[in-house]
Coordinates of C-alpha atoms and ligand atoms in Angstrom, one line a residue:
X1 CA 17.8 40.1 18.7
X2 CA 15.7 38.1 21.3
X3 CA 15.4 34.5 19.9
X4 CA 13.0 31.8 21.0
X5 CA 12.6 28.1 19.8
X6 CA 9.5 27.5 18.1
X7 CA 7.6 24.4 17.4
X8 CA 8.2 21.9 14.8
X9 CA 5.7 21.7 12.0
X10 CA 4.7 18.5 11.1
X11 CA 3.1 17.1 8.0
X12 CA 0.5 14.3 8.0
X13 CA 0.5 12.3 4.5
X14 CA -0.6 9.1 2.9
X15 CA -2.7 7.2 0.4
X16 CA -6.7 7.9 1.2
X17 CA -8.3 6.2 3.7
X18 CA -5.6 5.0 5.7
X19 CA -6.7 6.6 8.2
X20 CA -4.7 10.5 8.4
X21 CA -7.8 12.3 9.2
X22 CA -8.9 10.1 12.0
X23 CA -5.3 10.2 13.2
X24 CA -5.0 14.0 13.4
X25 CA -8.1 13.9 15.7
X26 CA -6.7 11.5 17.7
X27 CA -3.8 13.1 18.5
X28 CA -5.9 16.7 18.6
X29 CA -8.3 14.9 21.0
X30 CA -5.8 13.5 23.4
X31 CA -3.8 17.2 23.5
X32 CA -7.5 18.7 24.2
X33 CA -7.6 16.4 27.6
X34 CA -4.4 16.6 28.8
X35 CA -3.1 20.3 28.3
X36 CA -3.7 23.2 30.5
X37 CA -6.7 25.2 29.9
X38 CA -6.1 28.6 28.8
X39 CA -3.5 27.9 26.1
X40 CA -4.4 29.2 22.9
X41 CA -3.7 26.7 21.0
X42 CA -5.7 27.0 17.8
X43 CA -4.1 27.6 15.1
X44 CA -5.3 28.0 11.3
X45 CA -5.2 24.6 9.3
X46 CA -3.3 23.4 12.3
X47 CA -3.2 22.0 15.8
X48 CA -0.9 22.4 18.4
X49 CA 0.0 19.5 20.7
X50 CA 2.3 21.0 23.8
X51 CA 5.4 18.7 25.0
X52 CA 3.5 18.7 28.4
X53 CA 0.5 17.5 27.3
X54 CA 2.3 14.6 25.6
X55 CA 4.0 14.1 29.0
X56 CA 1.1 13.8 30.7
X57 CA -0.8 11.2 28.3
X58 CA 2.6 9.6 27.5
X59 CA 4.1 9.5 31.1
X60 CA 5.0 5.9 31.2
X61 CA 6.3 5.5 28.0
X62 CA 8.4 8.9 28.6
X63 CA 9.7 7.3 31.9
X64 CA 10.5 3.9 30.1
X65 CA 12.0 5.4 27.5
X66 CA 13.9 8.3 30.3
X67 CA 12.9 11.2 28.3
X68 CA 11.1 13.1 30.9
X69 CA 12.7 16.4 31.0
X70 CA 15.3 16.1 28.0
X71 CA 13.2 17.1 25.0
X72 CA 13.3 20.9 24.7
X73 CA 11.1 21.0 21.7
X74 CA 8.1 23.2 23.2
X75 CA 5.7 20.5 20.8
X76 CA 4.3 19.8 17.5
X77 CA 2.2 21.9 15.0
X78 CA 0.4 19.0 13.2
X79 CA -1.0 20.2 9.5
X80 CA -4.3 19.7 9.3
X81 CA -4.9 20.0 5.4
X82 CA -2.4 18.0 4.4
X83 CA -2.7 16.1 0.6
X84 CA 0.0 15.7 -2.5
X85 CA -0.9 19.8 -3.1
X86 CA -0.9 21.3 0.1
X87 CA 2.4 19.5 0.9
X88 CA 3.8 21.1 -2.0
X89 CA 2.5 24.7 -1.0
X90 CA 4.7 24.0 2.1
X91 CA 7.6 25.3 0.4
X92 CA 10.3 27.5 1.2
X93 CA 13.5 28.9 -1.0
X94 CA 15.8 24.7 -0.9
X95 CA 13.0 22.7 0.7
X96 CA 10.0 22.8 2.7
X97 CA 8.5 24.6 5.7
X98 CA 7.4 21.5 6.8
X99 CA 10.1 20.4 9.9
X100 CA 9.1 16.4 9.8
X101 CA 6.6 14.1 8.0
X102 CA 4.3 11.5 9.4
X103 CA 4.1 8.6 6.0
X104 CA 0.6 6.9 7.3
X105 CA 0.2 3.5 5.6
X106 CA -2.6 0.7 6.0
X107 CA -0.6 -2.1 7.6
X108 CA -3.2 -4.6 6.6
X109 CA -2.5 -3.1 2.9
X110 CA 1.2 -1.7 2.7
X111 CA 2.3 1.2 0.8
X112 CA -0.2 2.0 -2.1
X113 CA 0.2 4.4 -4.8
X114 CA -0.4 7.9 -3.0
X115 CA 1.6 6.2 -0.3
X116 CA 4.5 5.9 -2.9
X117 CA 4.0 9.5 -4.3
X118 CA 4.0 10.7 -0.9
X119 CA 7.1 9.0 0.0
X120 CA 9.1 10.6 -3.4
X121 CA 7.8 13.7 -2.6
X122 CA 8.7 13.8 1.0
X123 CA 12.1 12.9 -0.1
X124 CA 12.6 15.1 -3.0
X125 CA 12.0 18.3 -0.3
X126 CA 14.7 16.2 2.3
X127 CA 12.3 16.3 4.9
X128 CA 13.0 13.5 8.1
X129 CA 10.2 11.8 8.4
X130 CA 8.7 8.4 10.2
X131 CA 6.2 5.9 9.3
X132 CA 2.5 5.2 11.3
X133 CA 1.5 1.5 10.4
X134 CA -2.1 2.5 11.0
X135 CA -4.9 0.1 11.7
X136 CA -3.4 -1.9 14.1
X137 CA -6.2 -3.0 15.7
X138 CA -7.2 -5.3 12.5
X139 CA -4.2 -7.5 13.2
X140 CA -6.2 -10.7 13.9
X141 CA -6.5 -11.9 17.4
X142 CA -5.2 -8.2 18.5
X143 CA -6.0 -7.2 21.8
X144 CA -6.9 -3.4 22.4
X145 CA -6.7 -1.3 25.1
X146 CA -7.5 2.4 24.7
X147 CA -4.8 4.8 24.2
X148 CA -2.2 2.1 25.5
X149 CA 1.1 3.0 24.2
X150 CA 2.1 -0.3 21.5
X151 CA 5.7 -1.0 23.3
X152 CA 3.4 -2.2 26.7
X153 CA 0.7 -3.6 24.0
X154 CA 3.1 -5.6 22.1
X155 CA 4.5 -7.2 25.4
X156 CA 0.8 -8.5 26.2
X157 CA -0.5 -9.8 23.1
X158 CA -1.2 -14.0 22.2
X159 CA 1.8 -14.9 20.0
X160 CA 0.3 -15.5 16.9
X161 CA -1.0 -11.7 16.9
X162 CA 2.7 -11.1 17.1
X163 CA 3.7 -13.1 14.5
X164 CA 1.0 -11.5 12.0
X165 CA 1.9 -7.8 12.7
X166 CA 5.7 -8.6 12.4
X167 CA 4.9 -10.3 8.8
X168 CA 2.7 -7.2 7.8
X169 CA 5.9 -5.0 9.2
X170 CA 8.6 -7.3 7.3
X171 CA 6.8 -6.5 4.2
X172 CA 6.2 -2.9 4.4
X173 CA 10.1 -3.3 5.1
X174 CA 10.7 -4.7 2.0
X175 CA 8.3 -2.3 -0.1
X176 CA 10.2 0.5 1.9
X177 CA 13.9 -0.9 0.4
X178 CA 12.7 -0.6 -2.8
X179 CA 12.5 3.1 -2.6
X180 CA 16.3 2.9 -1.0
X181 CA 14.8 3.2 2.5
X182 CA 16.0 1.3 5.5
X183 CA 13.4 1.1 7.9
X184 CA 12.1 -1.0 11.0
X185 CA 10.3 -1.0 14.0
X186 CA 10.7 1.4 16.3
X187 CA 12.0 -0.1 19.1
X188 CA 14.4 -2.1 17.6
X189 CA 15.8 0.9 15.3
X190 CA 19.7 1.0 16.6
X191 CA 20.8 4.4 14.2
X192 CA 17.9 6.5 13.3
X193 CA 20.6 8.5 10.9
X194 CA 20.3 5.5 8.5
X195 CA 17.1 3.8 9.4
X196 CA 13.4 5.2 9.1
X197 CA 11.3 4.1 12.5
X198 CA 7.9 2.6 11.8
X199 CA 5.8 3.4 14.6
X200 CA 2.4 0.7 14.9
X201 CA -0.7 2.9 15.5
X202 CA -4.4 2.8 16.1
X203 CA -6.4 5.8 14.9
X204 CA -9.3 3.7 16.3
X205 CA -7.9 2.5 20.0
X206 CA -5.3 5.5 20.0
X207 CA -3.2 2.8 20.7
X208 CA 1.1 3.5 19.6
X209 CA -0.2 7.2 19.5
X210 CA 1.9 7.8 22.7
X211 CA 4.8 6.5 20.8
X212 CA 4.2 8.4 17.6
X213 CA 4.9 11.5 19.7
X214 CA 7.7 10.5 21.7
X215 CA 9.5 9.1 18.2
X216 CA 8.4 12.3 16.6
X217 CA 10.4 14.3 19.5
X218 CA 13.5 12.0 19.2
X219 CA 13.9 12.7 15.7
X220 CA 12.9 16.3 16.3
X221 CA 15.8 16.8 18.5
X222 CA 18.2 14.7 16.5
X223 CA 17.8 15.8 13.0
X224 CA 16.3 19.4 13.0
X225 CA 18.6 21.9 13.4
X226 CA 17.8 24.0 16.8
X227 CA 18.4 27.1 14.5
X228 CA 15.8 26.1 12.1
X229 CA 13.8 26.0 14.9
X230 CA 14.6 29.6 16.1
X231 CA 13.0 32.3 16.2
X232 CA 13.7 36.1 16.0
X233 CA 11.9 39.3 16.9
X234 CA 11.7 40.3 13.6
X235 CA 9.4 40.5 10.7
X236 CA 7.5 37.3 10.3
X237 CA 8.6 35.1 7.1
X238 CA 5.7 32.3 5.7
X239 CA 4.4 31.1 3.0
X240 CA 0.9 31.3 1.4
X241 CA -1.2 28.0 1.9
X242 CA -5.0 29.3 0.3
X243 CA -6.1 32.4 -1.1
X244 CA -10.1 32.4 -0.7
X245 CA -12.8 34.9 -0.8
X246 CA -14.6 35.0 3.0
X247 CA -18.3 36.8 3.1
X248 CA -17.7 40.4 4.6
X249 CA -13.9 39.8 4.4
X250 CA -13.1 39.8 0.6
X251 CA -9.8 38.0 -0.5
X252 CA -7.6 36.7 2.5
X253 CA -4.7 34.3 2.5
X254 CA -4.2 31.5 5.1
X255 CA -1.0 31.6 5.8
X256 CA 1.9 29.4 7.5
X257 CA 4.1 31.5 9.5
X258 CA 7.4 30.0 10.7
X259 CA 9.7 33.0 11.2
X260 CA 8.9 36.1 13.5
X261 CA 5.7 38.1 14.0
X262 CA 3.3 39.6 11.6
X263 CA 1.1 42.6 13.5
X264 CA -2.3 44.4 12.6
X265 CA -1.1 47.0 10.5
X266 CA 1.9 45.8 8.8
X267 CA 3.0 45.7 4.9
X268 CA 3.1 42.1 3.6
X269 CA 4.7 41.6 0.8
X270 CA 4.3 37.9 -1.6
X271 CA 3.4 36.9 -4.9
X272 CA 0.7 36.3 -7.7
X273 CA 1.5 35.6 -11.5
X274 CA 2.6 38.6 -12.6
X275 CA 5.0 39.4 -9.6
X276 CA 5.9 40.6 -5.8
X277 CA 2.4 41.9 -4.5
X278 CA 2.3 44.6 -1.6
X279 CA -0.5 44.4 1.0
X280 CA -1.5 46.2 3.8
X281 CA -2.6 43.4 6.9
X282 CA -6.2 45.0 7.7
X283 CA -7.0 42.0 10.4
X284 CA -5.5 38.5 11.5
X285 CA -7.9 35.6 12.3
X286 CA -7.2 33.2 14.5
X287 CA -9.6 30.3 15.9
X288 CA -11.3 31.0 19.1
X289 CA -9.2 29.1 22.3
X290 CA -11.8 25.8 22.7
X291 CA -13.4 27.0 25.5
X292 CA -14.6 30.3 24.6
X293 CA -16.2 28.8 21.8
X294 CA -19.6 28.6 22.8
X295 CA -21.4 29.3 19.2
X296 CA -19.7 27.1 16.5
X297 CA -20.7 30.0 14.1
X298 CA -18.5 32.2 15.8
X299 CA -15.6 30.4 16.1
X300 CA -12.7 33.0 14.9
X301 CA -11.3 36.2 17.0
X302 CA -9.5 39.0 15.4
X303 CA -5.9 39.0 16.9
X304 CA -3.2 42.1 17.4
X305 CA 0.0 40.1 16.5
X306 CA 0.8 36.8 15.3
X307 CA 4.2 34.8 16.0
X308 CA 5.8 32.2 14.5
X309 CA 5.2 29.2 14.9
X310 CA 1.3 29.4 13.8
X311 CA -1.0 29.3 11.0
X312 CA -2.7 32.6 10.7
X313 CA -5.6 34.2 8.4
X314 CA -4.6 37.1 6.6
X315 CA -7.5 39.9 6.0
X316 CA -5.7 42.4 3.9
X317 CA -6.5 44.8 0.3
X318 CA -4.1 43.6 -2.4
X319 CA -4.3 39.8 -2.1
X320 CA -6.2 39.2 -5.2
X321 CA -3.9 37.0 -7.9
X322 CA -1.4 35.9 -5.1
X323 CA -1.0 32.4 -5.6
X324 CA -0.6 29.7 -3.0
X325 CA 3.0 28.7 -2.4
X326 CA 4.0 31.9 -3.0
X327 CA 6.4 33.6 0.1
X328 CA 4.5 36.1 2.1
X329 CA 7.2 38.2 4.3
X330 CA 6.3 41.4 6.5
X331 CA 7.8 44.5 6.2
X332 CA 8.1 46.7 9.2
X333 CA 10.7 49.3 7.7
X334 CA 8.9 51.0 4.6
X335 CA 12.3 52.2 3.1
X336 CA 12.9 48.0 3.3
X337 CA 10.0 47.5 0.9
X338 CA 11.2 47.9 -2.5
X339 CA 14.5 45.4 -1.2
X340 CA 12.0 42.6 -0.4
X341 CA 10.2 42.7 -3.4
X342 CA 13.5 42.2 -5.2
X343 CA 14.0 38.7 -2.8
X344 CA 10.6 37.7 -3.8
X345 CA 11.0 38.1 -7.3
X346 CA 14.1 36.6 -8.2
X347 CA 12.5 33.5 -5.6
X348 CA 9.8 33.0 -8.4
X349 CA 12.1 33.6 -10.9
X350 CA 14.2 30.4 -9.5
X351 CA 10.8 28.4 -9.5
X352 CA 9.9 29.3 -12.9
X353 CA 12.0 27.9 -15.9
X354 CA 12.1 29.8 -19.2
X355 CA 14.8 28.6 -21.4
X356 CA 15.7 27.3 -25.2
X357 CA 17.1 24.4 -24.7
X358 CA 15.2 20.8 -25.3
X359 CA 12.7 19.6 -22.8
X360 CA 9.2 19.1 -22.2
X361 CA 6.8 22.5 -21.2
X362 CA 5.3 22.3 -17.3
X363 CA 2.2 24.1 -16.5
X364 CA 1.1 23.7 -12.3
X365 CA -1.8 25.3 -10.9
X366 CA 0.6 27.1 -8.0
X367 CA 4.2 27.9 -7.0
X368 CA 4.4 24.8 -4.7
X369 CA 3.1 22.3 -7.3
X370 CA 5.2 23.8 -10.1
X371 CA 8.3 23.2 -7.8
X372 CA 7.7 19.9 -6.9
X373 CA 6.8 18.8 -10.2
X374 CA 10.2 20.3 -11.3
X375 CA 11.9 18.6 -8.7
X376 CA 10.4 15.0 -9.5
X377 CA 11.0 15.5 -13.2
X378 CA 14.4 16.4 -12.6
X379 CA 15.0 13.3 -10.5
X380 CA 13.6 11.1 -13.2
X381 CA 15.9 12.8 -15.6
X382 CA 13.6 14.3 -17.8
X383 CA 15.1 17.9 -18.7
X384 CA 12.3 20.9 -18.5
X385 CA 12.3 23.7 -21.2
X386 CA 10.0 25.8 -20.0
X387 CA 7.7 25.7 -16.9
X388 CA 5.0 28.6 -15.3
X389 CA 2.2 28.6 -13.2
X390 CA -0.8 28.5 -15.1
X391 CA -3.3 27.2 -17.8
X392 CA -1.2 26.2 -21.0
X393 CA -0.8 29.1 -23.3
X394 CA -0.5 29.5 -27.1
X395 CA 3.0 30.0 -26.5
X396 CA 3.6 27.0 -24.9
X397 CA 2.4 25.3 -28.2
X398 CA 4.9 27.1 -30.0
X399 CA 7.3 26.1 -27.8
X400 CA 6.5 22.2 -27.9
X401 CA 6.6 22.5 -31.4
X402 CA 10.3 24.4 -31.4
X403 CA 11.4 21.5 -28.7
X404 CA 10.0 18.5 -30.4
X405 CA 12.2 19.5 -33.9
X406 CA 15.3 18.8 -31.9
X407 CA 13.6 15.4 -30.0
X408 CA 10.1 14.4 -30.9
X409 CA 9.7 13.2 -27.0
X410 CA 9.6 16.7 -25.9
X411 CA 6.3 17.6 -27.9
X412 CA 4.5 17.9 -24.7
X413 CA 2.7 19.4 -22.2
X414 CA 2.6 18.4 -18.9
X415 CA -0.6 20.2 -17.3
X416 CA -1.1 19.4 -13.2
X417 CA -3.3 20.5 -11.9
X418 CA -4.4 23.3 -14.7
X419 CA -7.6 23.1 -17.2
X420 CA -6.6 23.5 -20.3
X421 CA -8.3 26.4 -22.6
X422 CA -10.4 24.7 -25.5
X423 CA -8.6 26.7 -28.4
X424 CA -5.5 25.7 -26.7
X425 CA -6.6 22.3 -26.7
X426 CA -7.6 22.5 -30.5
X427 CA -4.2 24.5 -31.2
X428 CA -2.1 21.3 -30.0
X429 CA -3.8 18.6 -31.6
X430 CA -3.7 20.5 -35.2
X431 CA 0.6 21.1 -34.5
X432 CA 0.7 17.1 -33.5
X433 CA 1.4 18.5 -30.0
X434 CA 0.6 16.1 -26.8
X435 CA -1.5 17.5 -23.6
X436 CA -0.9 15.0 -20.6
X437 CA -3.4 16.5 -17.9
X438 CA -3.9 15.1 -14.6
X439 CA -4.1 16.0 -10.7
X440 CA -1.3 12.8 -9.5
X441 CA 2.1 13.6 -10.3
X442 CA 3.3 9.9 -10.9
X443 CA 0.2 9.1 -13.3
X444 CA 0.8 12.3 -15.2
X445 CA 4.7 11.0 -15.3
X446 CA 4.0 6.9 -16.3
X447 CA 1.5 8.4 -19.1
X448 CA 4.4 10.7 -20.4
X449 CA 7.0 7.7 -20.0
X450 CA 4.8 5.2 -22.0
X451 CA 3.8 8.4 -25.1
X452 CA 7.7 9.0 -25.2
X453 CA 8.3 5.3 -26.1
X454 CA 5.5 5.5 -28.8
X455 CA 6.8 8.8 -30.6
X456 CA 10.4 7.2 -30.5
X457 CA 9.4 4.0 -32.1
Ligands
LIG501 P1 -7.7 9.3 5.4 O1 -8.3 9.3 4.0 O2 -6.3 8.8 5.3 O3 -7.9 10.7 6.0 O4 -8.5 8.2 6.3 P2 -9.6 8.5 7.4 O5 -9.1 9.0 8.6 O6 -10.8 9.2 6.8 O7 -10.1 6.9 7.6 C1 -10.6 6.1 6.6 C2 -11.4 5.0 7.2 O8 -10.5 4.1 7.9 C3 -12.5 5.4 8.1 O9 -13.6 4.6 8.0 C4 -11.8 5.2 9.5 O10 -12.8 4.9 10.5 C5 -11.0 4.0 9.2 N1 -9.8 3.9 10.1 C6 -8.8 4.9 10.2 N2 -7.9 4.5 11.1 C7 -8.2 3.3 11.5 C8 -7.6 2.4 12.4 O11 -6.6 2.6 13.0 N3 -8.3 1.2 12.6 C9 -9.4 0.9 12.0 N4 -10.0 -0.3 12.2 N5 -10.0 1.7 11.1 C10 -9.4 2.9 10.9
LIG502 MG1 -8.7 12.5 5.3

């Protein structure tokens, strides 16, 4: 089978307002003005920054750094809806989709809490990742120059500007070693195996963003896997990011595909609650290339054929109920069909926990969330009896009640991201049973931690 290598996708995440957003359109922005016309590089929920392109804006740097013509990665698909949710949808059967991580933290401000979560989560999926000390143009006595790459800007500044950015990078060292990471400064990073590089950046001056790229292609080349990065001429493999309704469209899913192609007219086959869910592709949406886009009404085209890597709307009957994180594979052979449905069911059924044994009860609002929140229990050491996508459920009452006789810490319900039915509600507080609700995983944790302490004592 023909193979080709595909991009990397790459993950943007962080505590709010440190400045991901205006980062992403840095980096879109300076792709816009130095790659070829004609590409069509649009993608859904994602924007494609060509090797070239970073070449071009980057050439000096490249040069200094003699990586012109040695990175083979064709460039990066940046995520453009990233967040503690959507990073979780990212998920595929032992990890994540996404190839590498960008952790963006204030480096006036360190790592914060999101930062934190964002760093456990990041970690708990074993995806490589590197660090953007943003803001580094409110280093005091810093002196900016647009777009200049931060190994040239470093080499020009007064020395006392120095000194403050390497104290604000010494500490975010030492927050980082508390969470069992080694990290430091780029350029003085000596074995990237061991050591996480923290890249200085300006979202504002779109200075370091040159050397943000070229870091993110080293580490591309040295700790992806070329065959993860393969890809072959065969029925695309993604996963389900949104499930929305569109005016004159009815239900579609935006999808993330990073395995071969998915064509107008092809069986998809993924998930909702209740099971594998067959649908029949009826039209792909993709954004309009930037300059054929004259109306900004009419910004999408439909496309014949999709391949991986991209990010790709779905038009198809059948895609009400399918849940976000859930795997969305095409079929091309029909007699193949009833064989994929079987790989997508016992996939949820590894997600899902149903069990007797003692431990709290999980409820997540998607596949992705339920995993993760799974995963970071898990790590913590607190054992999970039974956990589904979904609002809490009489049964899961019952069950709290059946685990709490053996520990009274596992009376619980761990709700993320879910609403929680009234009765439901009513039902637990008259069996003594606990609802811990909440939309950030390590708030929804410390609250269980500090209730478990109570019940023992
Ligand atoms: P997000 O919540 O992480 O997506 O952060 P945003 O990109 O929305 O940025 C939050 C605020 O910080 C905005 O007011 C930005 O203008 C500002 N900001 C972001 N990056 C920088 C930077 O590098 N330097 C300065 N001075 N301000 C920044
Ligand atoms: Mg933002």
């Amino acid at each position: 089978m023909a193979m080709s290598v595909r991009s990397p996708f790459v993950v943007v995440m962080g505590h709010v307002d440190v400045g991901k957003t205006l980062l992403l359109d840095k980096i879109r922005g300076t792709s816009v003005a130095y790659r070829e016309p004609g590409m069509i590089t649009q993608h859904i929920g994602m924007s494609l920054v060509p090797w070239p392109a970073v070449e071009r804006f980057a050439g000096p740097l490249v040069d200094r750094l003699k990586l012109r013509g040695r990175i083979w990665v064709p460039g990066f698909l940046f995520i453009d809806t990233p967040g503690h949710a959507a990073f979780s949808n990212l998920r595929k059967r032992g990890g994540s989709v996404a190839d590498l991580a960008v952790l963006v933290v204030d480096i006036t401000s360190g790592l914060e809490d999101q930062g934190a979560e964002s760093l456990k989560l990041i970690q708990s999926r074993g995806v490589p990742f590197v660090i953007a000390a943003n803001k580094l143009d409110r280093i005091y006595g810093w002196r900016s120059v647009e777009n200049r790459p931060f190994l040239f800007a470093v080499e020009e500044q007064e020395w006392h500007a120095v000194a403050t950015l390497e104290e604000r990078i010494g500490k975010l060292i030492d927050e980082l070693s508390r969470f069992g990471i080694e990290a430091d400064r780029y350029d003085r990073v000596r074995d990237f195996s061991r050591q996480v590089p923290i890249v200085p950046t300006s979202a504002v001056t779109g200075e370091g963003i040159a050397d943000l790229l070229v870091v993110l292609a080293g580490v591309s080349q040295r700790f992806i896997p070329r065959e993860r990065l393969q890809v072959a001429d065969g029925p695309a493999r993604g996963v389900v990011m949104e499930v929305k309704e569109e005016k004159g469209l009815g239900v579609v899913a935006d999808a993330i595909i990073y395995d071969g192609r998915i064509r107008k007219g092809d069986v998809v086959v993924t998930a909702g609650l209740d099971g594998p869910r067959e649908a029949r592709v009826r039209m792909l949406v993709m954004p309009k290339p930037l300059e054929e886009m004259r109306d900004p009404e009419d910004r999408y085209m439909a496309v014949e054929e999709v391949r991986a890597a991209a990010g790709v709307r779905i038009v198809a009957d059948g895609l009400e109920g399918v849940v976000a994180g859930a795997p969305i594979y095409a079929v091309w052979d029909p007699q193949a069909i009833p064989h994929v449905q079987k790989q997508i069911k016992e996939e949820i059924a590894e997600i899902k926990i149903e069990s007797d044994r003692e431990g709290v009860i999980v409820r997540a609002d998607t596949f992705g969330t339920l995993e993760s929140t799974i995963l970071f229990l898990r790590q913590q050491g607190v054992p999970v009896r039974k956990a589904d996508v979904g609002p809490p459920t009489h049964k899961d009452v019952v069950e709290a009640v059946l685990s709490r006789r053996r520990n009274p810490a596992f009376g619980v319900i761990l709700a993320f991201n879910v609403k929680v039915p009234p009765d439901v509600e009513k039902e637990a507080a008259s069996s003594g049973v606990k609802i811990i609700k909440g939309e950030i995983l390590y708030r929804i944790f410390d609250e269980y931690i500090k209730w478990s302490h109570e019940v023992k004592t």
